């Protein structure tokens, strides 16, 4: 029986949620952490995991976890959302997007609101589903909303190649993809940021390799541990960060070896490099960062929604009072924002950090003990 | 943007046009849930019975045999060490 | 951001979560409010003709119309029977009002009506009155059906959020998420296959068994449909003015449901169920109720999942399987497949 | 011509005429039939909790949502109250289930809900339970609402087609065609203006007055909605197994309604009414009933229009104003503007 | 008060439904008609009026009324319906039609059924409403289904001229218009037809003039009386036909002088002549009749749906067993058809005469005393 | 296809472009029902207060003053004659 086999297979998540092993990890972390330590979980998927499994509750008061810029929805510039809303409302255009993006507010509302006004917005699970949509609707142009980091960009790149191979003239990509290392460098360069370690993103590292963080650890003297997403993965990575911190080390370490190698995934990197070129990109909260975004390379211009449509993309101001930028830079915790839980809630978000379930404000609001509701 | 889960390869489909070196699609399973995933960007073409990590309909990593078990064993050792100490 | 006055109905307003609550409380209750409607229970219970009558309605708009384990017709029969049963009523009769899209294949309607007939017969609750409207092509999505139901509440039975007391035990009749994930994965674009099946079934016999097992000891029953177990508990806690604590490890989720949730970034706590029941019972009655539930086909998998506490009103906390603690917040929006 | 198995739902199936009857009898009753549903009365009347309960439902899909004299919300309240009242029940409570299209302006919903609240309050019948579903844009036309209602039938009251006897008098509470022609002429493409106004209003007070005036002397009441007076009489006659004769000159039609009908090639006998009532009463009771009707605001224009005869079952004949005679056949299809 | 004024105005219909005057007419007809007389009401609108007001019931048994070919829906060839169904189902096309046509069966079902399958069919009251539709939907082509006799054709012709004046490139006309006199000539030439007089169509005569029937009366030796549509109008015309018959006259007479002049409406005729040219046309039941149809003149080719769309219009066989043709030629009364009231009912018509409310079979079924239900 | 009813002219609208000889549109009334009708094919442009026969949104005939009354009177005379005879 397939289900039975799979359930007992070592790769299944249940094994990595064992409360006994977790208790052992926690005991070790408690033993080691004798002074206040502040770690940033870079990746939004870590943020969700930490809240969903109630891990903060397990950690000693000395260990503080803050959320970083690793939620692609949160860091997507309002201007990108506005462009997608614009595209989705054009006659003959249908926008395909991951569900994550649907509720993110832009300057003129979210894609959900645009759909309510008549725009065509379709939620897909895979960029390949957007290709299928384009094939099924030859009289429309299907634009895929490309957001995500190194984990997602190769899949989208492969989809672009496949669209080209199939000669699908009615498919286009709006690329708002971003890459992590330049953003982390920009973040760590901020003198106001006090951090004792980085929980490095697990699946980004599957692509870029655990080695990608070595320079960072060395250049900024900060412990970096690649972490998986199951509770035991996260606790193990925290334990290793604590250990480095108390031992005064600043190294790049890999606590997610089953999914991450030193060199990463060269095929994925090659596909990505074939389709995308690095460009400067605006990150919400961090501003423009050189070479931190991915645009379609000139060879793929025919598939580039930015080239194909005449869009007036202008930088949009952040919502007044929203402290998303500070939250994403680790300068403020969500409850310190005046809107948090008042004007800004997951049902009606003011800023992007409240939108995606891996957004720091949303996770705090929904799962947090303090200040919630 | 990095939700990815391990799924077991049930079947490898041969490419339609025969192009490229890889069969582009695998049927994978997680506890009875099946889906076709693309192999375009996987680091190593899996064999039937192996696990791949799946993100957005694409396999992005093939686990080395025993890799997950080794990872877990590492955590178990840590736990035993703590228990031994305590 | 112009978000303060959205001015338009979003899909989230139908999700059974915060937006839906806002619509119900901010708009419907403002215009239509009265003591019975204000209770916002599964059914209204009215004193009528010398007895107590439970009365409820639900619209069914599920897409696709047919899915593993059921279809819109069976759902419409079961859902309304269940809303009656959750107030302790013996369902007596149903109504069915159809909105059909011009061009609907008659065979589809026939199949739906046959399924309703079979479901009504199996439940022993007849459809006694009905209505059919046809709207121009494009003005509806094939077929919607709205059922209403009436039932008799036995003397002495009083169930509802208002009856819940700290210390009460929270029982659940079986696995969660089956219906929600089945329907979601059948929609175009996901291309998931697997051992998924809606749990749609009538719960009036289970409910009767629960009430018989502990007369007076049962305080509330709810079928965790839209918004799932999480939303149901949050609403009950809020209206009870109490907090709740549940154990993640105690909440049964079928492996295929859990796997689909992990693949799609969904939380099974928020997925709809159509044949499951939450029972809140006095601590002393909990064991007897659990035994009675397990003695029925539809409650075979019944478990105790937590208890009502004196914590902040409306707060639902969960001890996670790994040993942590978290809040279980109300649903913020319709669950969508995510890749984060 | 491939017409024998049309295989698809047409607008005519919702018209309240022959196609609708065929659908109800050929499909719904086959799957859902039972003694109460088979009666096909405005409400089902069930013995329940020691009393007799009337139970009914109707879906409302009217386009436009707002029209002179009313809107979909008022209609949904009045229509269900009226279907209860037509069985002699005192309406006790209503349910309301909304299907909303994503993108619907909240202000529209607010206006509809406000109208429902006002209509329910004016009638003294509360909405005690409800439901809201939202479907994706394009999957519904703005807003549909389905109401159901329950009411108590006083002891001794027994109304229905089966009670009708040859010799009975046919009474009508006022002018016909007002609602149907108002809504039809408000649709795009007709560009008619004029003194047209829906007659939507609740009839439970009128019905109570009728019953009080002649206990036992009233045999049936019907609100001639879809299909109009003609279809209502044809159905009553058919189910009563009797014939009917009416006088064209006695049937009141407002001049503007008649003019619009002549312009568009419509017959007012087939147009919907939403605040009118047909009463079939014993000859000896007819005068008292008529007087009671005329004493109410909603029955001020009540008239006797004909009688039940021993003719062929189901046949309705009319003496025309000019002195001829004709059959009044059942509605064959949704009335459409014609130029013939 | 407009309504009050109008109600008492002499032109309002109520005055022409006076039962006292009707009784006087009927008495006179009874007095005159001493032998069996068979009149044909040519016009479908007369058929409806006769049934709706129960006039047949008033007439003495000697006077028999039979229905003629004057219901444009009934005589419209199946091939025209099939063409309209085809057009309505094409992407980007919306068909605008009078409500009369919606349920008429063609070889592949009716427009109502086509709409149920997804075709775009819009019911309008005036051809001008179809123009408005075209203006409101610039991305679609609106095709107007032009059916009707001389009463309707001028209005459609004026609409074509107006469409051209407005430069509406997305409007087109499918002309299935027909004219009465050639059809009546063809009918009267049938040696099997025994008729004592024609009730000539009132509003067709408004356009063509009462004089148009003089030749007919003379050539075929048949009494012709133009009739209005109110009960008294019809009875008066019947009285005059009876009078001519018993007096052995065969003249063209006008019993509808308030709406019909000797010469008709020259402006309408001119507009019609500007837009349409006579062509041979197929009439259901009567077959092809030279110069009995109206096609768009070559100058209006750009607005001609028949020219604009590539349609394969092939003659469709009549439904087997349907005796519409005999009914339309006065050879059979509807109840003599084997399908009548059995397989063929207004809710599910087999032949076209059962469809339109002015179709003879439909009128017999719905209003008739004999044979109905 | 010949349904047509008499309606009273309430108003004559002046042409938009000023083209042609006729004002193309009249507002007409029958017992409180109003509609704009085209005058493109009417035999004689009516004056306000006159009656036109309307078919499919077009006036097709303007009644001569007293024409309808005369028509009715003719019928009345016939009735009187019959009554006189009877
Ligand atoms: S709570 Fe809302 S407004 Fe405040 S920082 Fe977070 S997202 Fe921005
Ligand atoms: S009854 Fe039907 S089949 Fe027979 S002639 Fe008339 S239309 Fe044709
Ligand atoms: Mg309900
Ligand atoms: Mg429910
Ligand atoms: Mg109904
Ligand atoms: Mg549809
Ligand atoms: Mg419920
Ligand atoms: Mg009803
Ligand atoms: Mg009703
Ligand atoms: Mg509900
Ligand atoms: Mg719509
Ligand atoms: Mg009714």
Tab-separated table of N, CA and C in Angstrom, chain B residues 5-64:
chain	number	residue	atom	x	y	z
B	5	UNK	N	7.646	19.656	-0.226
B	5	UNK	CA	7.525	18.436	0.570
B	5	UNK	C	8.115	17.247	-0.173
B	6	UNK	N	8.602	16.280	0.588
B	6	UNK	CA	9.144	15.080	-0.053
B	6	UNK	C	8.017	14.184	-0.553
B	7	UNK	N	8.172	13.689	-1.755
B	7	UNK	CA	7.180	12.764	-2.323
B	7	UNK	C	7.927	11.627	-2.997
B	8	UNK	N	7.281	10.459	-2.994
B	8	UNK	CA	7.924	9.258	-3.508
B	8	UNK	C	7.620	9.087	-4.996
B	9	UNK	N	8.626	8.748	-5.775
B	9	UNK	CA	8.419	8.567	-7.207
B	9	UNK	C	7.765	7.214	-7.466
B	10	UNK	N	6.596	7.247	-8.102
B	10	UNK	CA	5.874	6.017	-8.438
B	10	UNK	C	6.169	5.589	-9.871
B	11	UNK	N	6.480	6.543	-10.713
B	11	UNK	CA	6.531	6.279	-12.139
B	11	UNK	C	7.311	7.390	-12.817
B	12	UNK	N	8.058	7.016	-13.841
B	12	UNK	CA	8.734	8.034	-14.658
B	12	UNK	C	8.099	7.969	-16.040
B	13	UNK	N	7.660	9.138	-16.533
B	13	UNK	CA	7.029	9.125	-17.852
B	13	UNK	C	8.051	9.435	-18.921
B	14	UNK	N	7.963	8.745	-20.026
B	14	UNK	CA	8.900	9.013	-21.110
B	14	UNK	C	8.485	10.285	-21.825
B	15	UNK	N	9.451	11.013	-22.301
B	15	UNK	CA	9.132	12.319	-22.911
B	15	UNK	C	8.295	12.138	-24.155
B	16	UNK	N	7.394	13.108	-24.355
B	16	UNK	CA	6.494	13.056	-25.520
B	16	UNK	C	7.293	13.065	-26.825
B	17	UNK	N	8.099	14.112	-26.978
B	17	UNK	CA	8.820	14.266	-28.234
B	17	UNK	C	10.155	13.541	-28.234
B	18	UNK	N	10.530	12.958	-27.108
B	18	UNK	CA	11.823	12.311	-27.007
B	18	UNK	C	12.982	13.290	-26.900
B	19	UNK	N	12.664	14.568	-26.744
B	19	UNK	CA	13.728	15.575	-26.676
B	19	UNK	C	14.413	15.571	-25.316
B	20	UNK	N	15.578	16.152	-25.262
B	20	UNK	CA	16.271	16.315	-23.987
B	20	UNK	C	16.795	14.986	-23.474
B	21	UNK	N	17.452	15.050	-22.387
B	21	UNK	CA	18.050	13.855	-21.841
B	21	UNK	C	17.174	13.217	-20.775
B	22	UNK	N	16.330	14.022	-20.174
B	22	UNK	CA	15.565	13.537	-19.024
B	22	UNK	C	14.139	13.219	-19.417
B	23	UNK	N	13.554	12.193	-18.813
B	23	UNK	CA	12.106	12.125	-18.882
B	23	UNK	C	11.591	13.331	-18.098
B	24	UNK	N	10.716	14.147	-18.654
B	24	UNK	CA	10.400	15.419	-17.994
B	24	UNK	C	9.414	15.300	-16.839
B	25	UNK	N	8.759	14.164	-16.725
B	25	UNK	CA	7.667	14.109	-15.755
B	25	UNK	C	7.745	12.833	-14.902
B	26	UNK	N	7.455	12.983	-13.627
B	26	UNK	CA	7.332	11.824	-12.749
B	26	UNK	C	5.989	11.884	-12.044
B	27	UNK	N	5.419	10.716	-11.795
B	27	UNK	CA	4.238	10.647	-10.938
B	27	UNK	C	4.737	10.373	-9.530
B	28	UNK	N	4.360	11.260	-8.618
B	28	UNK	CA	4.874	11.130	-7.245
B	28	UNK	C	3.700	11.005	-6.273
B	29	UNK	N	4.010	10.532	-5.105
B	29	UNK	CA	2.974	10.211	-4.125
B	29	UNK	C	3.418	10.659	-2.739
B	30	UNK	N	2.462	11.183	-2.008
B	30	UNK	CA	2.700	11.401	-0.577
B	30	UNK	C	1.450	10.918	0.143
B	31	UNK	N	1.554	9.829	0.840
B	31	UNK	CA	0.428	9.287	1.616
B	31	UNK	C	-0.850	9.141	0.804
B	32	UNK	N	-0.682	8.709	-0.431
B	32	UNK	CA	-1.868	8.452	-1.240
B	32	UNK	C	-2.279	9.618	-2.106
B	33	UNK	N	-1.627	10.746	-1.963
B	33	UNK	CA	-1.868	11.884	-2.849
B	33	UNK	C	-0.883	11.809	-4.013
B	34	UNK	N	-1.426	11.839	-5.223
B	34	UNK	CA	-0.556	11.711	-6.385
B	34	UNK	C	-0.648	12.952	-7.264
B	35	UNK	N	0.488	13.256	-7.868
B	35	UNK	CA	0.523	14.361	-8.814
B	35	UNK	C	1.644	14.140	-9.785
B	36	UNK	N	1.485	14.665	-10.976
B	36	UNK	CA	2.591	14.650	-11.931
B	36	UNK	C	3.462	15.855	-11.637
B	37	UNK	N	4.768	15.632	-11.529
B	37	UNK	CA	5.676	16.767	-11.314
B	37	UNK	C	6.716	16.776	-12.424
B	38	UNK	N	7.182	17.947	-12.732
B	38	UNK	CA	8.203	18.117	-13.765
B	38	UNK	C	9.576	17.840	-13.182
B	39	UNK	N	10.437	17.313	-14.014
B	39	UNK	CA	11.805	17.012	-13.568
B	39	UNK	C	12.821	17.963	-14.201
B	40	UNK	N	12.363	19.008	-14.826
B	40	UNK	CA	13.254	19.921	-15.562
B	40	UNK	C	14.431	20.426	-14.738
B	41	UNK	N	14.192	20.667	-13.445
B	41	UNK	CA	15.239	21.349	-12.671
B	41	UNK	C	15.716	20.511	-11.496
B	42	UNK	N	15.399	19.233	-11.503
B	42	UNK	CA	15.855	18.407	-10.385
B	42	UNK	C	17.371	18.184	-10.523
B	43	UNK	N	18.059	18.069	-9.399
B	43	UNK	CA	19.517	17.951	-9.485
B	43	UNK	C	19.963	16.590	-10.019
B	44	UNK	N	19.144	15.584	-9.734
B	44	UNK	CA	19.486	14.231	-10.200
B	44	UNK	C	18.182	13.533	-10.529
B	45	UNK	N	18.097	12.897	-11.690
B	45	UNK	CA	16.870	12.202	-12.064
B	45	UNK	C	16.650	11.050	-11.082
B	46	UNK	N	15.506	11.046	-10.433
B	46	UNK	CA	15.275	10.000	-9.433
B	46	UNK	C	14.944	8.668	-10.101
B	47	UNK	N	15.114	7.625	-9.358
B	47	UNK	CA	14.594	6.336	-9.789
B	47	UNK	C	13.256	6.101	-9.100
B	48	UNK	N	12.497	5.189	-9.676
B	48	UNK	CA	11.229	4.834	-9.044
B	48	UNK	C	11.530	4.319	-7.641
B	49	UNK	N	10.762	4.838	-6.680
B	49	UNK	CA	10.970	4.428	-5.298
B	49	UNK	C	11.775	5.449	-4.504
B	50	UNK	N	12.470	6.325	-5.186
B	50	UNK	CA	13.221	7.365	-4.478
B	50	UNK	C	12.299	8.531	-4.106
B	51	UNK	N	12.781	9.370	-3.223
B	51	UNK	CA	12.023	10.554	-2.828
B	51	UNK	C	12.597	11.796	-3.489
B	52	UNK	N	11.673	12.674	-3.886
B	52	UNK	CA	12.102	13.978	-4.398
B	52	UNK	C	11.428	15.063	-3.558
B	53	UNK	N	12.046	16.197	-3.499
B	53	UNK	CA	11.410	17.340	-2.840
B	53	UNK	C	10.699	18.148	-3.921
B	54	UNK	N	9.418	18.378	-3.686
B	54	UNK	CA	8.544	18.970	-4.700
B	54	UNK	C	8.121	20.377	-4.295
B	55	UNK	N	8.316	21.302	-5.211
B	55	UNK	CA	7.917	22.692	-4.985
B	55	UNK	C	7.218	23.197	-6.238
B	56	UNK	N	6.020	23.685	-6.066
B	56	UNK	CA	5.274	24.301	-7.182
B	56	UNK	C	5.211	23.395	-8.404
B	57	UNK	N	5.033	22.106	-8.175
B	57	UNK	CA	4.872	21.197	-9.289
B	57	UNK	C	6.180	20.748	-9.929
B	58	UNK	N	7.290	21.139	-9.357
B	58	UNK	CA	8.609	20.738	-9.872
B	58	UNK	C	9.379	19.989	-8.782
B	59	UNK	N	10.061	18.926	-9.175
B	59	UNK	CA	11.011	18.303	-8.253
B	59	UNK	C	12.252	19.180	-8.238
B	60	UNK	N	12.736	19.529	-7.037
B	60	UNK	CA	13.931	20.382	-6.990
B	60	UNK	C	15.131	19.648	-6.381
B	61	UNK	N	14.888	18.437	-5.860
B	61	UNK	CA	16.000	17.712	-5.251
B	61	UNK	C	15.625	16.255	-5.122
B	62	UNK	N	16.549	15.385	-5.467
B	62	UNK	CA	16.343	13.960	-5.217
B	62	UNK	C	17.145	13.588	-3.980
B	63	UNK	N	16.455	13.027	-3.004
B	63	UNK	CA	17.167	12.665	-1.782
B	63	UNK	C	18.079	11.476	-2.041
B	64	UNK	N	19.274	11.561	-1.510
B	64	UNK	CA	20.161	10.408	-1.591
B	64	UNK	C	19.543	9.288	-0.763
